XYZ file of C-alpha atoms in Angstrom:
367
model
C -70.349 27.651 -52.638
C -67.223 25.959 -51.304
C -66.611 28.932 -49.034
C -69.831 28.381 -47.114
C -68.653 24.902 -46.176
C -65.527 26.428 -44.648
C -67.650 28.730 -42.482
C -69.876 25.815 -41.470
C -66.787 23.774 -40.581
C -65.531 26.657 -38.442
C -68.899 26.802 -36.682
C -68.582 23.092 -35.958
C -65.024 23.547 -34.675
C -66.275 26.320 -32.407
C -68.926 23.954 -30.998
C -66.182 21.392 -30.328
C -64.181 24.026 -28.438
C -67.225 24.971 -26.344
C -67.933 21.313 -25.523
C -64.274 20.773 -24.632
C -64.378 23.789 -22.314
C -67.497 22.339 -20.694
C -65.860 18.939 -20.270
C -62.701 20.480 -18.781
C -64.842 22.497 -16.367
C -66.650 19.391 -15.082
C -63.582 17.158 -14.989
C -61.116 19.562 -13.412
C -61.894 23.268 -13.033
C -63.261 26.193 -14.986
C -59.863 27.815 -14.422
C -58.436 25.395 -17.007
C -61.126 26.006 -19.628
C -59.903 29.470 -20.636
C -57.967 28.635 -23.836
C -60.877 26.576 -25.209
C -63.450 29.308 -24.473
C -61.278 31.995 -26.052
C -60.701 29.857 -29.147
C -64.439 29.068 -29.371
C -65.432 32.749 -29.406
C -62.765 33.721 -31.960
C -63.551 30.837 -34.323
C -67.301 31.459 -34.043
C -66.756 35.159 -34.808
C -64.963 34.172 -38.025
C -67.649 31.604 -38.867
C -70.420 34.195 -38.459
C -68.798 36.335 -41.170
C -70.008 33.775 -43.689
C -73.698 34.220 -42.883
C -75.599 37.381 -43.790
C -77.941 37.205 -40.798
C -75.127 36.526 -38.311
C -72.163 38.586 -39.501
C -73.329 41.572 -37.438
C -72.587 39.588 -34.265
C -68.941 38.901 -35.162
C -67.633 42.017 -33.433
C -69.566 41.219 -30.254
C -68.101 37.703 -30.225
C -64.616 39.194 -30.538
C -65.455 41.338 -27.509
C -66.496 38.193 -25.637
C -63.193 36.570 -26.582
C -61.280 39.628 -25.391
C -63.217 39.825 -22.111
C -62.679 36.092 -21.504
C -58.967 36.602 -22.115
C -58.905 39.505 -19.646
C -60.680 37.408 -17.008
C -58.267 34.483 -17.377
C -55.077 36.470 -17.913
C -55.681 39.916 -16.319
C -51.971 40.541 -15.717
C -51.469 41.269 -19.429
C -54.102 44.021 -19.495
C -53.392 45.981 -16.322
C -49.923 47.290 -17.047
C -47.019 46.816 -19.444
C -43.467 47.519 -18.287
C -44.840 49.397 -15.298
C -47.147 51.588 -17.426
C -50.834 51.228 -16.518
C -53.010 50.632 -19.578
C -55.802 52.642 -17.947
C -54.045 55.820 -19.128
C -55.170 54.912 -22.658
C -58.890 55.086 -21.870
C -59.406 58.857 -22.052
C -57.359 59.325 -25.285
C -59.174 56.394 -26.878
C -62.582 57.872 -26.035
C -61.469 61.217 -27.454
C -60.373 59.458 -30.641
C -63.692 57.584 -30.855
C -65.633 60.819 -30.334
C -63.496 62.541 -32.988
C -64.464 59.725 -35.350
C -68.104 60.285 -34.425
C -67.655 63.965 -35.250
C -66.182 63.219 -38.690
C -69.427 61.428 -39.563
C -71.532 64.389 -38.413
C -72.282 67.843 -39.746
C -74.300 70.873 -38.750
C -77.138 69.395 -40.844
C -77.549 66.664 -38.234
C -78.933 69.306 -35.883
C -81.437 70.567 -38.472
C -83.871 67.905 -37.290
C -84.523 70.034 -34.200
C -86.310 72.449 -36.512
C -87.804 69.867 -38.879
C -88.921 67.356 -36.209
C -89.122 69.312 -32.923
C -91.748 67.030 -31.350
C -89.829 63.826 -32.029
C -86.502 65.279 -30.914
C -87.928 66.675 -27.691
C -89.735 63.448 -26.798
C -86.672 61.366 -27.656
C -84.174 63.424 -25.650
C -86.552 63.943 -22.718
C -87.456 60.246 -22.567
C -83.818 59.241 -22.779
C -82.711 61.421 -19.868
C -85.790 60.502 -17.816
C -86.316 56.767 -18.337
C -82.764 55.392 -18.274
C -81.517 57.345 -15.225
C -84.622 56.416 -13.187
C -84.345 52.778 -14.251
C -80.664 52.815 -13.313
C -81.411 54.310 -9.902
C -84.168 51.755 -9.211
C -82.005 48.790 -10.236
C -79.053 50.125 -8.240
C -81.243 50.370 -5.135
C -82.562 46.852 -5.616
C -79.211 45.289 -6.506
C -77.653 45.089 -3.068
C -74.275 45.740 -4.709
C -71.470 47.718 -3.037
C -72.175 51.466 -3.515
C -69.519 52.085 -6.182
C -70.639 49.176 -8.373
C -74.302 50.158 -7.970
C -73.383 53.736 -8.944
C -72.076 52.387 -12.244
C -75.592 51.235 -13.154
C -76.839 54.773 -12.572
C -73.919 56.240 -14.543
C -74.669 54.210 -17.661
C -78.305 55.270 -17.318
C -77.351 58.953 -17.150
C -75.127 58.778 -20.230
C -76.178 60.066 -23.675
C -76.801 57.967 -26.799
C -73.996 56.423 -28.795
C -73.496 56.179 -32.555
C -74.466 52.486 -32.414
C -78.093 53.577 -32.027
C -77.985 55.180 -35.488
C -76.777 51.965 -37.117
C -79.460 49.933 -35.331
C -82.146 52.485 -36.324
C -81.146 52.128 -39.959
C -81.284 48.318 -39.806
C -84.621 48.396 -37.953
C -86.250 50.593 -40.625
C -86.722 53.315 -38.023
C -86.501 57.060 -38.657
C -82.748 57.431 -39.239
C -82.813 61.221 -39.550
C -84.610 61.514 -36.211
C -82.206 59.017 -34.640
C -79.145 60.989 -35.755
C -80.594 64.253 -34.439
C -81.557 62.786 -31.048
C -78.064 61.313 -30.695
C -76.454 64.632 -31.612
C -78.631 66.688 -29.258
C -78.373 64.283 -26.296
C -74.590 64.166 -26.739
C -74.318 67.952 -26.700
C -76.538 68.151 -23.607
C -74.533 65.461 -21.793
C -72.081 67.884 -20.095
C -75.035 69.380 -18.234
C -77.540 66.547 -17.790
C -75.196 63.647 -16.975
C -73.390 65.303 -14.017
C -76.598 66.799 -12.590
C -78.497 63.528 -12.852
C -75.571 61.662 -11.297
C -75.490 64.152 -8.434
C -79.220 63.780 -7.769
C -79.532 60.020 -8.305
C -76.024 58.734 -7.656
C -74.931 61.129 -4.942
C -76.220 58.780 -2.261
C -73.893 56.023 -3.520
C -70.658 57.899 -4.240
C -69.391 61.471 -4.069
C -70.033 63.349 -7.313
C -68.089 66.483 -8.278
C -70.462 68.081 -10.794
C -68.025 70.653 -12.189
C -65.236 68.119 -12.647
C -67.597 65.739 -14.411
C -68.801 68.537 -16.682
C -65.216 69.284 -17.684
C -64.453 65.591 -18.181
C -67.374 65.303 -20.616
C -66.365 68.484 -22.433
C -62.806 67.254 -22.982
C -63.825 63.684 -23.840
C -66.890 64.410 -25.984
C -67.668 67.988 -26.959
C -64.172 69.133 -27.971
C -63.313 65.983 -30.007
C -66.734 65.920 -31.706
C -66.434 69.632 -32.503
C -62.996 69.023 -33.995
C -64.409 66.096 -35.980
C -67.255 68.215 -37.388
C -64.767 70.907 -38.476
C -62.519 68.217 -39.967
C -65.500 66.752 -41.837
C -66.417 70.183 -43.196
C -63.016 71.274 -44.444
C -60.556 68.372 -44.654
C -62.278 64.985 -44.882
C -62.573 65.075 -48.684
C -58.773 65.306 -48.893
C -58.264 62.190 -46.759
C -61.121 59.897 -47.848
C -59.296 56.845 -46.445
C -60.083 58.166 -42.963
C -63.780 57.341 -43.449
C -62.910 53.656 -43.759
C -60.307 53.672 -40.993
C -62.188 55.495 -38.216
C -64.908 52.839 -37.675
C -62.176 50.204 -37.287
C -60.264 52.439 -34.883
C -63.459 53.000 -32.886
C -64.182 49.261 -32.663
C -60.633 48.528 -31.542
C -60.762 51.378 -29.011
C -64.032 50.192 -27.474
C -62.715 46.624 -27.270
C -59.515 47.746 -25.523
C -61.446 49.916 -23.045
C -63.720 46.995 -22.107
C -60.756 44.623 -21.730
C -58.782 47.007 -19.492
C -61.810 47.614 -17.243
C -62.567 43.871 -17.103
C -59.002 43.075 -16.052
C -59.008 45.806 -13.401
C -62.376 44.748 -11.968
C -61.861 40.991 -12.327
C -62.358 40.123 -8.650
C -65.627 42.071 -8.427
C -66.903 40.589 -11.689
C -66.221 37.046 -10.513
C -68.256 37.731 -7.373
C -71.269 39.527 -8.858
C -70.847 38.992 -12.602
C -74.011 37.035 -13.360
C -76.246 39.299 -11.293
C -74.665 42.406 -12.833
C -75.218 41.028 -16.343
C -78.844 40.255 -15.458
C -79.541 43.747 -14.076
C -77.802 45.477 -16.985
C -79.848 43.367 -19.414
C -83.072 44.337 -17.611
C -81.977 47.991 -17.761
C -81.396 47.763 -21.508
C -84.596 45.842 -22.348
C -86.821 48.071 -20.218
C -85.233 51.047 -21.967
C -86.343 49.686 -25.342
C -89.828 48.889 -24.055
C -90.525 52.167 -22.260
C -88.895 54.160 -25.056
C -91.193 52.545 -27.622
C -94.289 53.228 -25.531
C -93.252 56.822 -24.898
C -93.616 57.256 -28.648
C -96.938 55.459 -28.642
C -98.124 57.656 -25.766
C -97.683 60.725 -27.948
C -99.287 58.996 -30.964
C -96.099 58.963 -33.016
C -95.946 56.799 -36.174
C -94.476 53.295 -35.905
C -91.192 54.318 -37.569
C -90.667 57.032 -34.943
C -91.681 54.706 -32.087
C -88.956 52.303 -33.149
C -86.522 55.203 -33.075
C -87.643 56.135 -29.563
C -87.078 52.570 -28.365
C -83.552 52.414 -29.777
C -82.540 55.912 -28.717
C -83.739 55.375 -25.150
C -82.388 51.849 -24.705
C -78.891 52.326 -26.150
C -76.249 54.293 -24.249
C -72.732 55.653 -24.758
C -70.888 53.034 -22.720
C -67.502 54.401 -23.760
C -68.207 57.784 -22.211
C -69.492 56.186 -18.991
C -66.325 54.073 -18.810
C -64.187 57.159 -19.307
C -66.010 59.049 -16.565
C -65.501 56.105 -14.199
C -61.783 56.183 -14.983
C -61.573 59.956 -14.419
C -63.282 59.444 -11.062
C -60.565 56.935 -10.151
C -63.164 54.143 -9.852
C -62.649 52.270 -13.092
C -62.626 48.828 -11.437
C -65.965 49.416 -9.683
C -68.072 52.205 -11.215
C -66.737 51.193 -14.637
C -68.029 47.613 -14.513
C -71.677 48.248 -15.447
C -70.750 50.375 -18.502
C -68.276 47.691 -19.612
C -71.013 45.040 -19.425
C -73.715 47.252 -20.965
C -71.838 47.849 -24.231
C -71.586 44.258 -25.532
C -75.070 43.351 -24.271
C -76.538 46.421 -25.944
C -74.998 45.417 -29.272
C -76.505 41.929 -29.039
C -80.020 43.027 -28.048
C -79.939 45.937 -30.498
C -78.944 43.651 -33.373
C -81.680 41.159 -32.478
C -84.270 43.940 -32.247
C -83.147 45.383 -35.582
C -83.389 41.952 -37.238
C -86.923 41.471 -35.864
C -88.126 44.905 -36.947
C -86.391 44.714 -40.322
C -88.578 41.725 -41.180
C -91.754 43.201 -39.706
C -93.678 45.614 -41.947
C -94.369 49.048 -40.523
C -97.934 49.418 -39.220
C -98.111 52.814 -40.892
C -97.380 51.202 -44.262
C -99.975 48.510 -43.628
C -102.620 51.164 -43.097
C -101.879 52.579 -46.537
C -102.297 49.255 -48.311
C -105.675 48.694 -49.976
C -107.870 45.844 -48.718
């Protein structure tokens, strides 16, 4: 019981740091509030670990702390000893995708046969709703073309593994979620470049073949290697199962920080509007995804899966593609913002649905 008081004290200390940052901002300048904001996020992330309902947000708060650090001290995240940190982005994504592959097997694709309707609706809705939403928001944004193109790019990206975790927590159909993620990821080398060409070609130049190859080398090859590793070698190195999620979280955090530092000037100019549009993109994805399931009279569990699979994207891949295009500081901004926001909204949605009984189960209960 004494431990809980420590976590509560840390939460109070975090509040003090936030209030101090606010006071410094009003009395002098927001430029001087950086250390207090960074400390507030880090301390709050530790405090949240002591509460069952909040511990899932700790990683997102660490991301906020890292992004705040990159905004205040970008010089430490652009290059070290003349070596640009951006060169780490592609290898990190490959490592993250390899980790994704080690948690997959050929059985994950069996759902195509067992649940063909759900898989088709999920994949089709994902590659229809999010790209069109991204294109519409990009048109309405008034942003410079390259930054607007980033909104379309995140919309054209496949699902990420985070959607499977959220589906599990939301009492959705986990098997269907895993299969949709697997199938959409494997289709990404074809759909993402073609959709970007059609929808994003008016904003920036898109080389379809180059983008296809970029996705193959960043996603398909590492995931394939991970699946093979899982099949033949993973049992011999069981410690890797515990290490890879941590490596993935660190990799995603570093990618976001490097992109934030590189695009600092643009973020300071359009940051709030970009966050707002990305949030709208994400929330409409959940909403339209859910109702796409309802439209085809799918059970509540599957509708929840549709919402999560449509609304959550592979921000890491989108960031990597932006880097390969040489537009990390512009096209890469929307994917960098989408990732943390997606984790927050996804966690909140999962918490809400976890507490809400499934309608299908209610129908089975006697009066």
